[in-house]
Short mmCIF file of C-alpha atoms in Angstrom, two decimals:
data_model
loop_
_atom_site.label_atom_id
_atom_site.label_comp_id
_atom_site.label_asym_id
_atom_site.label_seq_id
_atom_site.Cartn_x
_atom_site.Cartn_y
_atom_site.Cartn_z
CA UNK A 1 -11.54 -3.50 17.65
CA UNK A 2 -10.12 -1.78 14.15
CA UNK A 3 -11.72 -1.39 11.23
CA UNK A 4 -9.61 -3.49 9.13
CA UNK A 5 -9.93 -6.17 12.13
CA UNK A 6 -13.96 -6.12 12.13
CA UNK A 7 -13.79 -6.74 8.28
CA UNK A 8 -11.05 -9.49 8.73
CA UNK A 9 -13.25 -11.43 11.06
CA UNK A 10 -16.57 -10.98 9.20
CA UNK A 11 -14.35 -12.04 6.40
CA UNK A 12 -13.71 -15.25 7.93
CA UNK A 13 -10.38 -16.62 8.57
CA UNK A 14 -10.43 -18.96 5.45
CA UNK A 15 -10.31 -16.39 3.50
CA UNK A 16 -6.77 -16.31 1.95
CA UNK A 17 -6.83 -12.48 1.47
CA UNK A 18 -7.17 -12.40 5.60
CA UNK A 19 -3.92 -14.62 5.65
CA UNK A 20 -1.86 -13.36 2.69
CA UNK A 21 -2.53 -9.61 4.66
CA UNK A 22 -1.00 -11.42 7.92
CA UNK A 23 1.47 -12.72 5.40
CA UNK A 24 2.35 -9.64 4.15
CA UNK A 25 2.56 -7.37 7.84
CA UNK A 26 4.76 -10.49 8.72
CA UNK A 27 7.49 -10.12 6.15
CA UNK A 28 7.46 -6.54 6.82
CA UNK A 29 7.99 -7.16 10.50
CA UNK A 30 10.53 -10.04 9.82
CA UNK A 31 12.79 -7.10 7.80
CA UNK A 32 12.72 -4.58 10.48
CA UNK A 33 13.53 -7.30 12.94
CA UNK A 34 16.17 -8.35 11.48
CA UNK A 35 18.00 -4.88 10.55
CA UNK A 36 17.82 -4.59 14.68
CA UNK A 37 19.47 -7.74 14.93
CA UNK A 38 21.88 -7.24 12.30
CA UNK A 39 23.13 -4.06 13.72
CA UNK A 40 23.11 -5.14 17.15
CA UNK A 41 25.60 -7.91 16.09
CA UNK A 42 27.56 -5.58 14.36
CA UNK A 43 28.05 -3.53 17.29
CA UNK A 44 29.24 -6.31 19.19
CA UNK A 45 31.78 -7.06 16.82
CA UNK A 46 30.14 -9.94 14.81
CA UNK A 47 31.70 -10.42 11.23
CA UNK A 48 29.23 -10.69 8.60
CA UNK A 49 30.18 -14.62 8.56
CA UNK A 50 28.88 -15.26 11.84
CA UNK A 51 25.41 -13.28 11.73
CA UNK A 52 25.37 -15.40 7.96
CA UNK A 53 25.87 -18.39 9.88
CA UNK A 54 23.43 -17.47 12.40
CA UNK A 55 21.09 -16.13 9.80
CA UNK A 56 21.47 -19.40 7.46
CA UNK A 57 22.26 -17.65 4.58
CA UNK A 58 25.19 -16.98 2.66
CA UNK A 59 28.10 -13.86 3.76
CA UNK A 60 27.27 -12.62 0.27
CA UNK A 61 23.38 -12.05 0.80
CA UNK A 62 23.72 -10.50 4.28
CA UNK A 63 26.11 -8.24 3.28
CA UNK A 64 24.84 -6.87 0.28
CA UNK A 65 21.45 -6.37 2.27
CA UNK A 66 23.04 -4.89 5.35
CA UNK A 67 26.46 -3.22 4.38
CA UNK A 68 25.42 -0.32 2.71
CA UNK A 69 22.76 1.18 5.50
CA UNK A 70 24.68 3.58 7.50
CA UNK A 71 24.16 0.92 10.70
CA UNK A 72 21.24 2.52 13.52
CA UNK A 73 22.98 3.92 16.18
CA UNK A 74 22.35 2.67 19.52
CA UNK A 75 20.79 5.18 21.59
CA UNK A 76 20.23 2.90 24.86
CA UNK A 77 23.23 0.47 26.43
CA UNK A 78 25.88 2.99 25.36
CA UNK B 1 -3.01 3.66 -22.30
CA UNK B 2 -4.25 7.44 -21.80
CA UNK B 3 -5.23 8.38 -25.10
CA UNK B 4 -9.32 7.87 -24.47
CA UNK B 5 -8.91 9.84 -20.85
CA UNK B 6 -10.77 13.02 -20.95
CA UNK B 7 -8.91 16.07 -19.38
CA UNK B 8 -10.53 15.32 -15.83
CA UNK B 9 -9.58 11.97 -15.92
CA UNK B 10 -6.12 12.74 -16.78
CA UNK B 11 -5.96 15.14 -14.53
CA UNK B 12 -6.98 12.50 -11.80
CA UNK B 13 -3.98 10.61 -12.71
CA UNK B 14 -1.52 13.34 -12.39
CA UNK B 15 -3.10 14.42 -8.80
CA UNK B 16 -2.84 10.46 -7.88
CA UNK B 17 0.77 10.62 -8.66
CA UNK B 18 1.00 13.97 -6.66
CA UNK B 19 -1.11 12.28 -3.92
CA UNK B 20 1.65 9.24 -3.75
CA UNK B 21 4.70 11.70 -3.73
CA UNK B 22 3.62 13.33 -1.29
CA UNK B 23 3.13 10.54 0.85
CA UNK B 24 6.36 9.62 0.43
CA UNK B 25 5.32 6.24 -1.91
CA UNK B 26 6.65 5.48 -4.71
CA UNK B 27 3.92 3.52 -6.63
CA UNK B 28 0.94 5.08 -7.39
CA UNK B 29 -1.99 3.11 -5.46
CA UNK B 30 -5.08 2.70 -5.90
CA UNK B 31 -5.91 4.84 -2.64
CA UNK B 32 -4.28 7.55 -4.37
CA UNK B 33 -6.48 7.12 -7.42
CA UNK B 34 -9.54 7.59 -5.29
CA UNK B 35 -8.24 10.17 -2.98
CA UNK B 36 -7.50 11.97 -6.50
CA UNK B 37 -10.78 11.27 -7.63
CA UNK B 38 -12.24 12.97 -4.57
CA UNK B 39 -9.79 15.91 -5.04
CA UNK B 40 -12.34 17.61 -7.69
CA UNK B 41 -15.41 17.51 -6.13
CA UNK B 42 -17.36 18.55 -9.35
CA UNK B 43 -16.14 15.69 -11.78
CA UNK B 44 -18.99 12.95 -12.09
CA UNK B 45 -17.38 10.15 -9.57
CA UNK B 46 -16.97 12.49 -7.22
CA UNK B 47 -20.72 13.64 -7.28
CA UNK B 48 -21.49 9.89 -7.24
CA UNK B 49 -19.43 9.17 -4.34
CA UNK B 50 -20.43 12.13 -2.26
CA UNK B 51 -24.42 11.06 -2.95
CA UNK B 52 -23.72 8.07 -1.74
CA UNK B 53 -22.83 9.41 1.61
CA UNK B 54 -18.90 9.72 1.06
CA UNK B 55 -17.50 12.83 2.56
CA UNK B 56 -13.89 12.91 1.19
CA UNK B 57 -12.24 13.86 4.74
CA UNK B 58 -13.22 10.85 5.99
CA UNK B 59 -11.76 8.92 3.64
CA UNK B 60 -8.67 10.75 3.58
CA UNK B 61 -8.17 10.04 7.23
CA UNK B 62 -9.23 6.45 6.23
CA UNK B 63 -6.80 5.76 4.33
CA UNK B 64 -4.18 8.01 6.39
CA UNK B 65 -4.73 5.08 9.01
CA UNK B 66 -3.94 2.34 6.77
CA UNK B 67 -0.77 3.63 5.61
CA UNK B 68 0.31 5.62 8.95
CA UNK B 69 3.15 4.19 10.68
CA UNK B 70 2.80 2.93 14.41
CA UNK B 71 5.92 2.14 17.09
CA UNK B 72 6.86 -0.57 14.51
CA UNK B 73 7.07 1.50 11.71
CA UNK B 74 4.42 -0.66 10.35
CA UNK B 75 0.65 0.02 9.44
CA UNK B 76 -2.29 0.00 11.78
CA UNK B 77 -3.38 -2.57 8.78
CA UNK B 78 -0.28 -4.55 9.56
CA UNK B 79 -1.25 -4.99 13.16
CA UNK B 80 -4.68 -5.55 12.62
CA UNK B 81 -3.42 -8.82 9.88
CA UNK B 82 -0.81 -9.65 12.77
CA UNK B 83 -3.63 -9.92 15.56
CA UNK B 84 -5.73 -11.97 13.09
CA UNK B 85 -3.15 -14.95 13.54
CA UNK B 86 -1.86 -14.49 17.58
CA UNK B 87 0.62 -12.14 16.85
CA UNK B 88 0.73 -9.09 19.16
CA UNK B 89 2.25 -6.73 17.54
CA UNK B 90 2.80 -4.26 20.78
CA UNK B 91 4.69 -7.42 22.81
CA UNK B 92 7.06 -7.42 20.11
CA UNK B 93 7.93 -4.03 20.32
CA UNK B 94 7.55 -3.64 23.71
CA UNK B 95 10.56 -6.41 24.23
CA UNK B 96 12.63 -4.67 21.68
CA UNK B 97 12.30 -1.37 22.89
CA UNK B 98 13.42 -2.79 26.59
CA UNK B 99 16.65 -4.24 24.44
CA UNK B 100 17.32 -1.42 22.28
CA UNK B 101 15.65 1.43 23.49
CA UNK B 102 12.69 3.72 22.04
CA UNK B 103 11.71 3.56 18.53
CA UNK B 104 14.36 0.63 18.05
CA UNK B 105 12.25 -0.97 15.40
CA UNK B 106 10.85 2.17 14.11
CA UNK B 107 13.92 3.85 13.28
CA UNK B 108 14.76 -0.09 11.75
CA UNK B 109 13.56 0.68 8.23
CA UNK B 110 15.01 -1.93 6.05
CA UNK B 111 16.70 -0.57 2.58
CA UNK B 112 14.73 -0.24 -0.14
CA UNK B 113 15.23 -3.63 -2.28
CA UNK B 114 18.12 -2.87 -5.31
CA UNK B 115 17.99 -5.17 -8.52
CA UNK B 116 20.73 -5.08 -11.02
CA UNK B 117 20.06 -2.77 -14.06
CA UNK B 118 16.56 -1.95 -12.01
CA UNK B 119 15.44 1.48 -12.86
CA UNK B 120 12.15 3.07 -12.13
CA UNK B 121 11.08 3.86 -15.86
CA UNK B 122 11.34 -0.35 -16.30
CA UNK B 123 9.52 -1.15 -13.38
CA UNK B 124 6.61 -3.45 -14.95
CA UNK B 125 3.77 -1.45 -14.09
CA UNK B 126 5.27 2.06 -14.61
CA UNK B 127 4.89 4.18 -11.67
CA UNK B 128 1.72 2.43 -10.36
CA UNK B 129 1.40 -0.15 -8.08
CA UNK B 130 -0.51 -3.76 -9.54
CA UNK B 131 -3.38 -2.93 -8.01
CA UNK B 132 -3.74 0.65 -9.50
CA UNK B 133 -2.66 -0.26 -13.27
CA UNK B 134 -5.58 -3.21 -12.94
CA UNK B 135 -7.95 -0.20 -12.05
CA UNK B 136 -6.94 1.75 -14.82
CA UNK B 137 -7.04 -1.51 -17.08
CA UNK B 138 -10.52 -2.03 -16.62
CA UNK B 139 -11.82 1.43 -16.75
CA UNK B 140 -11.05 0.74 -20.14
CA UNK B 141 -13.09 -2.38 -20.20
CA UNK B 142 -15.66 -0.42 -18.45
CA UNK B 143 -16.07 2.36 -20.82
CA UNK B 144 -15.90 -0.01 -23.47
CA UNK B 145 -18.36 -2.35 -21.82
CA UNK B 146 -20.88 0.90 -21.96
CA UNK B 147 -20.07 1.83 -25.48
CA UNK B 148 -18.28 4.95 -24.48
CA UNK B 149 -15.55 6.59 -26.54
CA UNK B 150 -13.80 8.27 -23.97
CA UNK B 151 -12.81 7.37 -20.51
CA UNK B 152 -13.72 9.76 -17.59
CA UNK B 153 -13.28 10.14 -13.80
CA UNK B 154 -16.45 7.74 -13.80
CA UNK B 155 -14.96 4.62 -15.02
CA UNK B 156 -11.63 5.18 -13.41
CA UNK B 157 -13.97 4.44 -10.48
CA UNK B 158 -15.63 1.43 -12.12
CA UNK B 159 -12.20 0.14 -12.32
CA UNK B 160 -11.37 0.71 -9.03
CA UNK B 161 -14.57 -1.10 -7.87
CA UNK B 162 -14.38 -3.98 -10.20
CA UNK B 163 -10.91 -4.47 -9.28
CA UNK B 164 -12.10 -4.59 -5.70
CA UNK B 165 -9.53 -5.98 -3.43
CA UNK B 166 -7.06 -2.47 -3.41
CA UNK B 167 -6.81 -0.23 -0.63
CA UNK B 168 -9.34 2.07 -2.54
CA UNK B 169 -12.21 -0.57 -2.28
CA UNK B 170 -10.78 -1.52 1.35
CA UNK B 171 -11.76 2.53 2.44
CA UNK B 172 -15.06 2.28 0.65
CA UNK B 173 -15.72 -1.15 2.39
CA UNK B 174 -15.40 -0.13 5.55
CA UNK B 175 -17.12 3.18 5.45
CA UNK B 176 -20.11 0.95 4.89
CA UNK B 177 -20.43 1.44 1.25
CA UNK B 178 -21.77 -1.43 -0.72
CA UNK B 179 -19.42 -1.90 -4.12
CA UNK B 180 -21.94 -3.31 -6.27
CA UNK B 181 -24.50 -0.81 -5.09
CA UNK B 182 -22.29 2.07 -5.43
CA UNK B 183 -21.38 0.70 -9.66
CA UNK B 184 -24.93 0.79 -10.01
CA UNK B 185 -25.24 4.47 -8.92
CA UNK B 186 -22.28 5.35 -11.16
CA UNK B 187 -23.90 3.59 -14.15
CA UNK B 188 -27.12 5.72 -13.09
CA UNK B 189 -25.36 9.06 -13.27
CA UNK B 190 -24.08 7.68 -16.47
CA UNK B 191 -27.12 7.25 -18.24
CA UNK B 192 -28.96 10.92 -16.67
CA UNK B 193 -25.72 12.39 -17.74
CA UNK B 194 -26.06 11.34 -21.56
#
């Protein structure tokens, strides 16, 4: 057990720092998870309407997040 | 804000902006404050902190596992929050890495968020991070609390510890230091000092 874990449980899960934290690695998880995604669709030939549609959000917001990041190269199924 | 610093002090704010450079973060945190604190072992919160049982390597490598990047590119601290609510942060990769190969979510860093007419001089806190500027806030209110004139490397800590939830306290925390007890040894050294 970690450090940061011991001190999260003796913290006691109702303590909202303990879930804001988990809040927090989430989002940051969520982003890299979705530029793998992203570029993986990419690669396959999905337009940036289709991942928005898959994404629920509008063509606008996914490509002004995604478009400019030179897309990760795929290193394995190629 | 840095007119009352004395010269050690300031200097403790120009290594914690060195300290976040070279880290490769942009706002100055309050981990950098303390690990810029610890830099000088002679100023007064660094005698304090080393009396107390503090041996600056340690914290150093402390807070080099917060911030250090795993398979995810994410913290150790990130896991740790993760596992707190079911989330198993090694499946995850695990699953993407037999999708996409090695380091897939690693090398996955998402671009840095872009605002329209954002610059770095207007961020709201200046080059320090929430957390840090509160610090620095209330080593004002600290020195001014103890009817001091100037602010020193000894309040910068007060701040730090009365701001208490930063990565800074987090370190201190967890290498078993108590926060109030370690204010009341800084206010000690205060008063043998004068």
């Amino acid at each position: 057990m970690s450090h940061a874990t011991e001190l999260a449980a003796a913290a006691g899960s109702t303590d909202p720092r303990v879930g804001l934290r988990a809040v927090r690695a989430l989002r940051r998880l969520l982003e890299r998870l979705e530029v793998v995604q992203v570029d993986n669709a990419r690669r396959q030939g999905w337009s940036w309407q289709e991942i928005a549609d898959a994404l629920e959000v509008s063509r606008q917001a996914v490509h002004k997040k995604h478009a400019g990041r030179p897309a990760v190269p795929s290193t394995w199924e190629e | 804000m840095f007119e009352r610093f004395t010269d050690r002090a300031r200097e403790v704010v120009k290594q914690a902006a060195h300290e976040a450079r070279a880290a490769g973060r942009r706002p100055i945190g309050t981990e950098h404050l303390l690990l810029a604190v610890l830099a000088d072992p002679d100023n007064l919160a660094s005698r304090v902190l080393s009396a107390a049982g503090v041996r600056a390597a340690d914290l150093r490598a402390a807070v080099a596992r917060h911030t250090a990047e795993g398979d995810a590119g994410l913290a150790e601290a990130d896991a740790a929050a993760l596992r707190e609510i079911g989330i198993d942060l090694a499946a995850i990769v695990a699953r993407i890495e037999e999708s996409f190969g090695p380091d897939a979510l690693r090398a996955a860093a998402p671009a840095p968020r872009r605002r329209w007419g954002w610059r770095q001089r207007q961020r709201p806190g200046g080059p320090f991070s929430p957390r840090s500027k509160k610090a620095l806030e209330l080593s004002l209110r600290e020195a001014l609390r103890l009817r001091h004139r100037h602010i020193g490397t000894e309040h910068i800590l007060l701040g730090m510890l009365r701001e208490g939830g930063g990565p800074a306290a987090l370190v201190l925390a967890e290498a078993g230091l108590d926060l109030d007890d370690l204010r009341r040894r800084v206010e000690l050294a205060l008063r043998a000092a004068a």
